[in-house]
Short mmCIF file of C-alpha atoms and ligand atoms in Angstrom, two decimals:
data_model
loop_
_atom_site.label_atom_id
_atom_site.label_comp_id
_atom_site.label_asym_id
_atom_site.label_seq_id
_atom_site.Cartn_x
_atom_site.Cartn_y
_atom_site.Cartn_z
CA UNK A 1 0.13 0.13 0.04
CA UNK A 2 2.96 2.31 0.80
CA UNK A 3 4.58 1.75 -2.75
CA UNK A 4 1.15 2.23 -4.22
CA UNK A 5 0.80 5.60 -2.88
CA UNK A 6 3.97 6.80 -3.60
CA UNK A 7 3.71 5.45 -7.01
CA UNK A 8 0.27 7.48 -7.19
CA UNK A 9 2.22 10.54 -6.06
CA UNK A 10 5.00 10.09 -8.16
CA UNK A 11 2.58 9.61 -11.56
CA UNK A 12 0.20 12.61 -10.24
CA UNK A 13 3.29 15.02 -10.37
CA UNK A 14 4.60 14.27 -13.54
CA UNK A 15 1.11 14.62 -14.84
CA UNK A 16 0.29 17.48 -13.29
CA UNK A 17 3.75 19.01 -14.45
CA UNK A 18 3.51 18.53 -17.69
CA UNK A 19 -0.33 19.53 -17.91
CA UNK A 20 -0.57 22.78 -19.94
CA UNK A 21 -4.39 23.54 -19.82
CA UNK A 22 -6.76 24.32 -16.89
CA UNK A 23 -9.20 22.19 -18.45
CA UNK A 24 -7.06 18.63 -18.28
CA UNK A 25 -5.80 20.09 -14.66
CA UNK A 26 -9.21 19.66 -13.29
CA UNK A 27 -9.52 16.06 -15.01
CA UNK A 28 -6.39 15.39 -13.41
CA UNK A 29 -7.45 16.32 -10.06
CA UNK A 30 -10.85 14.54 -10.50
CA UNK A 31 -9.11 11.12 -11.60
CA UNK A 32 -7.02 11.04 -8.25
CA UNK A 33 -9.17 12.37 -5.51
CA UNK A 34 -12.80 12.70 -6.92
CA UNK A 35 -15.25 10.07 -5.49
CA UNK A 36 -14.07 7.63 -7.80
CA UNK A 37 -10.44 8.68 -8.09
CA UNK A 38 -7.61 6.26 -7.89
CA UNK A 39 -6.55 7.57 -4.26
CA UNK A 40 -9.97 7.59 -3.12
CA UNK A 41 -10.58 4.01 -4.24
CA UNK A 42 -7.07 3.07 -2.67
CA UNK A 43 -8.51 4.75 0.78
CA UNK A 44 -11.43 2.67 0.71
CA UNK A 45 -9.49 -0.39 1.11
CA UNK A 46 -8.00 0.69 4.15
CA UNK A 47 -10.44 -1.01 6.41
CA UNK A 48 -8.43 -4.08 5.99
CA UNK A 49 -5.43 -2.89 7.23
CA UNK A 50 -4.45 -3.94 10.96
CA UNK A 51 -4.89 -1.46 13.62
CA UNK A 52 -1.13 -0.28 14.12
CA UNK A 53 -0.56 -0.12 10.10
CA UNK A 54 -3.90 2.19 9.60
CA UNK A 55 -2.45 5.26 11.25
CA UNK A 56 0.73 5.14 9.25
CA UNK A 57 -1.36 4.36 6.10
CA UNK A 58 -3.97 7.37 6.82
CA UNK A 59 -1.16 9.95 7.64
CA UNK A 60 0.82 8.89 4.36
CA UNK A 61 -2.14 9.15 2.11
CA UNK A 62 -3.15 12.31 3.64
CA UNK A 63 0.06 13.49 2.76
CA UNK A 64 -0.36 12.24 -0.80
CA UNK A 65 -3.62 14.03 -0.99
CA UNK A 66 -1.97 17.17 0.28
CA UNK A 67 1.04 16.90 -2.31
CA UNK A 68 -1.29 16.51 -5.27
CA UNK A 69 -3.99 19.11 -4.09
CA UNK A 70 -0.84 22.06 -3.57
CA UNK A 71 0.64 20.79 -6.92
CA UNK A 72 -2.70 21.06 -8.41
CA UNK A 73 -3.26 24.79 -7.09
CA UNK A 74 0.15 25.81 -7.54
CA UNK A 75 -0.25 24.87 -11.14
CA UNK A 76 -3.52 26.32 -11.93
CA UNK A 77 -1.85 29.49 -10.45
CA UNK A 78 0.91 29.10 -13.32
CA UNK A 79 -1.48 28.43 -15.62
CA UNK A 80 -3.76 31.11 -14.77
CA UNK A 81 -0.68 33.88 -14.66
CA UNK A 82 0.54 32.56 -17.97
CA UNK A 83 -3.15 33.04 -19.66
CA UNK A 84 -3.40 36.52 -17.90
CA UNK A 85 0.13 37.53 -19.25
CA UNK A 86 -0.99 36.32 -22.54
CA UNK A 87 -3.92 38.16 -22.70
CA UNK A 88 -2.87 41.66 -21.51
CA UNK A 89 0.16 41.31 -24.14
CA UNK A 90 -2.25 40.93 -26.63
CA UNK A 91 -4.41 43.92 -25.45
CA UNK A 92 -1.54 46.05 -24.94
CA UNK A 93 -2.03 49.68 -26.43
CA UNK A 94 0.76 51.79 -27.10
CA UNK A 95 -0.07 54.92 -26.15
CA UNK A 96 2.84 56.16 -27.82
CA UNK A 97 1.67 55.47 -31.44
CA UNK A 98 0.98 58.50 -33.42
CA UNK A 99 -3.04 58.87 -34.09
CA UNK A 100 -4.71 58.14 -37.35
CA UNK A 101 -5.47 61.62 -39.19
CA UNK A 102 -9.24 61.71 -40.00
CA UNK A 103 -9.42 63.87 -43.36
CA UNK A 104 -11.59 67.12 -42.40
CA UNK A 105 -14.71 67.93 -44.90
CA UNK A 106 -14.76 71.49 -45.34
CA UNK A 107 -17.39 73.43 -47.90
CA UNK A 108 -17.45 73.87 -51.52
CA UNK A 109 -16.10 77.31 -52.58
CA UNK A 110 -19.37 78.03 -53.75
CA UNK A 111 -21.10 77.42 -50.72
CA UNK A 112 -18.59 79.51 -48.87
CA UNK A 113 -19.18 82.40 -51.19
CA UNK A 114 -23.11 81.97 -51.20
CA UNK A 115 -22.68 81.88 -47.55
CA UNK A 116 -21.37 85.18 -46.89
CA UNK A 117 -23.57 86.51 -49.89
CA UNK A 118 -26.60 85.11 -47.41
CA UNK A 119 -24.95 87.23 -44.26
CA UNK A 120 -24.65 89.99 -46.25
CA UNK A 121 -28.49 90.37 -46.98
CA UNK A 122 -29.80 88.56 -43.97
CA UNK A 123 -27.81 91.55 -42.19
CA UNK A 124 -29.70 93.92 -44.15
CA UNK A 125 -33.06 92.35 -42.85
CA UNK A 126 -33.89 89.99 -46.35
CA UNK A 127 -35.11 86.52 -45.37
CA UNK A 128 -34.16 83.61 -47.25
CA UNK A 129 -36.45 81.84 -49.74
CA UNK A 130 -36.70 79.31 -52.17
CA UNK A 131 -38.62 77.64 -55.03
CA UNK A 132 -39.08 74.25 -56.94
CA UNK A 133 -35.92 73.54 -59.58
CA UNK A 134 -38.81 71.77 -61.65
CA UNK A 135 -41.21 74.76 -62.56
CA UNK A 136 -44.25 75.77 -64.33
CA UNK A 137 -43.71 77.63 -67.60
CA UNK A 138 -46.25 79.84 -65.98
CA UNK A 139 -43.75 80.93 -63.39
CA UNK A 140 -40.69 80.97 -65.21
CA UNK A 141 -41.89 82.81 -68.11
CA UNK A 142 -45.74 83.77 -68.65
CA UNK A 143 -45.79 85.61 -64.92
CA UNK A 144 -42.89 87.49 -65.61
CA UNK A 145 -44.33 89.04 -68.55
CA UNK A 146 -42.55 86.50 -71.04
CA UNK A 147 -45.61 85.38 -72.81
CA UNK A 148 -45.22 82.33 -75.36
CA UNK A 149 -43.86 84.29 -78.43
CA UNK A 150 -41.52 86.55 -76.40
CA UNK A 151 -38.37 87.19 -77.77
CA UNK A 152 -36.42 87.12 -74.49
CA UNK A 153 -37.13 83.54 -74.06
CA UNK A 154 -34.72 82.42 -77.15
CA UNK A 155 -32.19 84.04 -74.69
CA UNK A 156 -32.49 80.89 -72.37
CA UNK A 157 -31.99 77.69 -74.00
CA UNK A 158 -34.57 76.30 -72.13
CA UNK A 159 -34.92 72.55 -70.96
CA UNK A 160 -38.69 71.67 -71.55
CA UNK A 161 -39.87 68.46 -69.67
CA UNK A 162 -43.29 68.92 -70.94
CA UNK A 163 -44.91 71.98 -72.74
CA UNK A 164 -45.92 73.58 -69.67
CA UNK A 165 -43.06 72.01 -67.23
CA UNK A 166 -39.42 72.71 -67.41
CA UNK A 167 -36.27 73.22 -65.41
CA UNK A 168 -36.39 76.76 -64.30
CA UNK A 169 -33.79 78.83 -66.63
CA UNK A 170 -33.56 81.26 -63.75
CA UNK A 171 -34.60 81.98 -60.22
CA UNK A 172 -37.06 84.87 -61.02
CA UNK A 173 -39.83 82.49 -60.91
CA UNK A 174 -39.47 82.38 -56.98
CA UNK A 175 -40.67 86.36 -57.05
CA UNK A 176 -43.75 85.52 -58.82
CA UNK A 177 -44.56 82.46 -56.18
CA UNK A 178 -43.40 84.93 -53.21
CA UNK A 179 -45.46 87.94 -54.30
CA UNK A 180 -48.46 85.38 -54.92
CA UNK A 181 -48.59 83.89 -51.40
CA UNK A 182 -46.58 86.08 -49.15
CA UNK A 183 -47.86 88.95 -47.27
CA UNK A 184 -46.13 92.47 -47.67
CA UNK A 185 -43.93 93.62 -47.23
CA UNK A 186 -41.50 91.17 -48.94
CA UNK A 187 -37.74 91.36 -48.48
CA UNK A 188 -36.04 87.91 -49.68
CA UNK A 189 -33.39 86.44 -51.44
CA UNK A 190 -33.65 83.30 -53.40
CA UNK A 191 -30.60 81.65 -53.91
CA UNK A 192 -30.63 77.83 -56.04
CA UNK A 193 -29.75 76.00 -59.30
CA UNK A 194 -31.06 77.02 -62.35
CA UNK A 195 -30.59 75.48 -66.01
CA UNK A 196 -30.01 76.37 -69.68
CA UNK A 197 -28.77 73.74 -72.27
CA UNK A 198 -25.59 75.25 -72.99
CA UNK A 199 -22.56 73.21 -74.24
CA UNK A 200 -20.20 72.69 -71.34
CA UNK A 201 -16.98 74.64 -71.65
CA UNK A 202 -14.83 76.91 -69.47
CA UNK A 203 -17.29 79.80 -68.91
CA UNK A 204 -20.88 77.61 -69.74
CA UNK A 205 -22.48 74.68 -67.70
CA UNK A 206 -26.00 73.54 -68.02
CA UNK A 207 -26.29 73.61 -64.51
CA UNK A 208 -25.47 76.73 -62.36
CA UNK A 209 -26.26 79.03 -59.67
CA UNK A 210 -28.02 82.16 -59.04
CA UNK A 211 -29.70 84.27 -56.21
CA UNK A 212 -32.18 86.40 -56.65
CA UNK A 213 -33.57 89.11 -54.44
CA UNK A 214 -36.82 91.07 -54.28
CA UNK A 215 -38.14 93.81 -52.07
CA UNK A 216 -41.79 94.91 -52.30
CA UNK A 217 -43.04 97.54 -49.85
CA UNK A 218 -44.98 100.91 -50.22
CA UNK A 219 -42.66 103.79 -51.51
CA UNK A 220 -39.98 101.62 -52.66
CA UNK A 221 -37.89 103.25 -54.98
CA UNK A 222 -34.93 103.32 -57.63
CA UNK A 223 -32.72 104.88 -55.25
CA UNK A 224 -33.62 101.90 -52.59
CA UNK A 225 -32.30 99.55 -55.26
CA UNK A 226 -29.49 101.55 -55.35
CA UNK A 227 -28.43 101.68 -51.93
CA UNK A 228 -29.01 98.18 -51.44
CA UNK A 229 -26.81 96.98 -53.87
CA UNK A 230 -23.86 99.17 -54.01
CA UNK A 231 -23.90 98.50 -50.09
CA UNK A 232 -24.04 94.78 -50.69
CA UNK A 233 -20.92 95.46 -53.47
CA UNK A 234 -19.11 97.26 -50.66
CA UNK A 235 -19.65 94.43 -48.31
CA UNK A 236 -18.50 91.71 -50.74
CA UNK A 237 -15.86 93.47 -52.44
CA UNK A 238 -14.22 96.05 -49.78
CA UNK A 239 -15.77 99.44 -48.42
CA UNK A 240 -13.95 101.10 -51.15
CA UNK A 241 -15.78 99.51 -54.14
CA UNK A 242 -17.26 101.58 -56.83
CA UNK A 243 -20.64 100.70 -58.60
CA UNK A 244 -22.23 102.00 -61.39
CA UNK A 245 -25.54 101.22 -62.97
CA UNK A 246 -26.15 100.79 -67.13
CA UNK A 247 -29.80 101.00 -68.40
CA UNK A 248 -30.77 97.14 -69.47
CA UNK A 249 -33.43 95.14 -70.24
CA UNK A 250 -35.65 92.65 -68.51
CA UNK A 251 -39.18 91.93 -69.21
CA UNK A 252 -39.99 91.54 -65.52
CA UNK A 253 -38.76 94.87 -64.40
CA UNK A 254 -39.00 98.62 -65.52
CA UNK A 255 -36.63 100.36 -65.62
CA UNK A 256 -34.32 98.00 -65.56
CA UNK A 257 -30.47 98.09 -65.25
CA UNK A 258 -27.55 95.97 -64.91
CA UNK A 259 -24.82 96.87 -61.82
CA UNK A 260 -20.98 97.02 -62.42
CA UNK A 261 -18.31 97.33 -60.38
CA UNK A 262 -15.33 99.36 -60.58
CA UNK A 263 -12.43 96.32 -61.77
CA UNK A 264 -10.91 95.50 -58.38
CA UNK A 265 -7.94 94.05 -60.14
CA UNK A 266 -6.91 96.99 -61.97
CA UNK A 267 -8.70 99.76 -60.31
CA UNK A 268 -10.71 100.54 -63.63
CA UNK A 269 -7.61 101.14 -65.87
CA UNK A 270 -8.62 97.93 -67.80
CA UNK A 271 -6.62 94.48 -67.49
CA UNK A 272 -7.18 91.08 -68.57
CA UNK A 273 -9.79 90.34 -65.52
CA UNK A 274 -12.19 93.08 -66.53
CA UNK A 275 -11.34 92.42 -70.58
CA UNK A 276 -10.15 95.94 -70.55
CA UNK A 277 -13.27 97.28 -69.80
CA UNK A 278 -12.29 98.61 -66.11
CA UNK A 279 -15.60 97.71 -64.89
CA UNK A 280 -17.01 94.27 -64.03
CA UNK A 281 -21.08 93.31 -64.19
CA UNK A 282 -22.12 91.84 -61.02
CA UNK A 283 -25.74 91.80 -61.49
CA UNK A 284 -28.89 92.46 -63.47
CA UNK A 285 -31.53 94.45 -61.51
CA UNK A 286 -34.72 96.50 -61.80
CA UNK A 287 -38.08 98.07 -60.37
CA UNK A 288 -40.60 94.95 -60.39
CA UNK A 289 -42.91 95.52 -63.80
CA UNK A 290 -46.27 97.17 -62.75
CA UNK A 291 -47.76 94.01 -64.82
CA UNK A 292 -45.96 91.44 -62.86
CA UNK A 293 -47.06 92.93 -59.57
CA UNK A 294 -50.86 92.85 -60.89
CA UNK A 295 -50.12 89.02 -62.07
CA UNK A 296 -49.34 88.21 -58.86
CA UNK A 297 -52.25 89.98 -57.25
CA UNK A 298 -50.49 93.24 -55.65
CA UNK A 299 -51.93 96.90 -56.60
CA UNK A 300 -49.19 98.49 -58.66
CA UNK A 301 -50.89 101.81 -57.21
CA UNK A 302 -50.36 101.08 -53.91
CA UNK A 303 -46.83 99.25 -53.83
CA UNK A 304 -43.89 99.18 -55.87
CA UNK A 305 -40.40 97.10 -55.69
CA UNK A 306 -37.34 95.86 -56.79
CA UNK A 307 -35.74 92.84 -57.35
CA UNK A 308 -32.27 91.80 -58.54
CA UNK A 309 -30.22 88.35 -59.70
CA UNK A 310 -26.78 87.23 -60.12
CA UNK A 311 -24.64 84.51 -60.71
CA UNK A 312 -22.59 82.72 -58.11
CA UNK A 313 -20.49 81.20 -60.17
CA UNK A 314 -19.19 84.04 -62.14
CA UNK A 315 -18.54 85.77 -58.18
CA UNK A 316 -16.42 83.00 -57.29
CA UNK A 317 -14.65 82.59 -60.20
CA UNK A 318 -13.68 86.30 -60.03
CA UNK A 319 -13.03 86.16 -56.38
CA UNK A 320 -10.58 83.11 -56.64
CA UNK A 321 -9.33 83.86 -60.18
CA UNK A 322 -10.46 80.42 -61.32
CA UNK A 323 -10.45 80.58 -65.38
CA UNK A 324 -12.31 77.16 -65.89
CA UNK A 325 -16.31 76.66 -64.49
CA UNK A 326 -15.69 72.94 -64.77
CA UNK A 327 -13.46 73.16 -62.34
CA UNK A 328 -16.41 74.14 -59.64
CA UNK A 329 -18.37 70.99 -60.58
CA UNK A 330 -15.70 68.33 -60.91
CA UNK A 331 -14.96 68.01 -57.37
CA UNK A 332 -11.62 67.10 -57.60
CA UNK A 333 -10.19 67.26 -53.91
CA UNK A 334 -6.85 68.72 -55.39
CA UNK A 335 -8.69 71.69 -56.18
CA UNK A 336 -11.34 71.84 -53.66
CA UNK A 337 -8.76 71.32 -50.69
CA UNK A 338 -7.40 75.02 -51.57
CA UNK A 339 -10.23 76.77 -50.27
N1 LIG B 1 -33.40 86.51 -64.02
C1 LIG B 1 -32.15 87.56 -65.01
C2 LIG B 1 -31.37 86.58 -65.33
O1 LIG B 1 -31.55 85.51 -65.57
C3 LIG B 1 -31.94 88.55 -63.83
C4 LIG B 1 -32.62 89.52 -63.36
C5 LIG B 1 -33.31 88.94 -61.67
C6 LIG B 1 -32.68 90.60 -63.63
C7 LIG B 1 -33.92 90.03 -60.99
C8 LIG B 1 -33.57 91.65 -63.04
C9 LIG B 1 -34.32 91.25 -61.81
O2 LIG B 1 -30.62 87.15 -66.76
#
């Protein structure tokens, strides 16, 4: 019995020593010390021993059991420590590593300048309105004093969807919509996309942007138009900006004008930017035609107004010296990142 106990101890120690997994360690423990274990079975046979052998064997069996338990516990701790160390190593974070740089988005130059223009007009008490890009012929032309046979329609190469529905060629239909449906007085700008069936080249695009403006109230005069738009030009181009108004023609304003600013590149002497003119055209404007007011249900005897419209792309191109309109629509990051 003594030999058996010693050999159990020896082989147990070897098994435990070689063990590399918590699970098999547990199996070893159960096989030896469990209810049906080897050592337990041996102890059950102690009854057959003589009275003076029994305490000696009992003590030996207890010391074997103690040794095995101690070895299992020690191994368990060793395996657990190794597993924890492995996990720590796997989860280690090197806080000295450089961070990942997230590319930062920014506003498109068209949006940047539009925001600036909006701010200028909002600062003068204007509200921002909008209208549909798919528009009725009625609002894009008829209401604006351009009946079907009007020659001015030819200058706006229109994308027709049906005979009566088109892609708006200007933001001016928003004027008619606002006058028809809003209480007076009116003081709005309406930025948005417009469409004309032009071939794409350095200065033409079938899609571009306009910013419309409209003021309707009692006693609105040409001097209000000039004052408002001159102030706008000074805010956008600098306080020393000189403006001039030239007579022009639009079917929905009377009188009509175009506003130029003195060339900010050459100061009026004439250069490439202003094509030797000394002046740069910025926008079209005029007093709202009495017919248009009447079309929208406003009495021209009581109310008057002025309107203006400008092209956003041209303003942006001049501001940043961009010589090809297509750059604004291609979304090439190398171009856009410069703004
Ligand atoms: N809608 C005109 C254009 O596209 C611009 C304009 C707007 C002129 C408002 C006068 C008043 O050319």
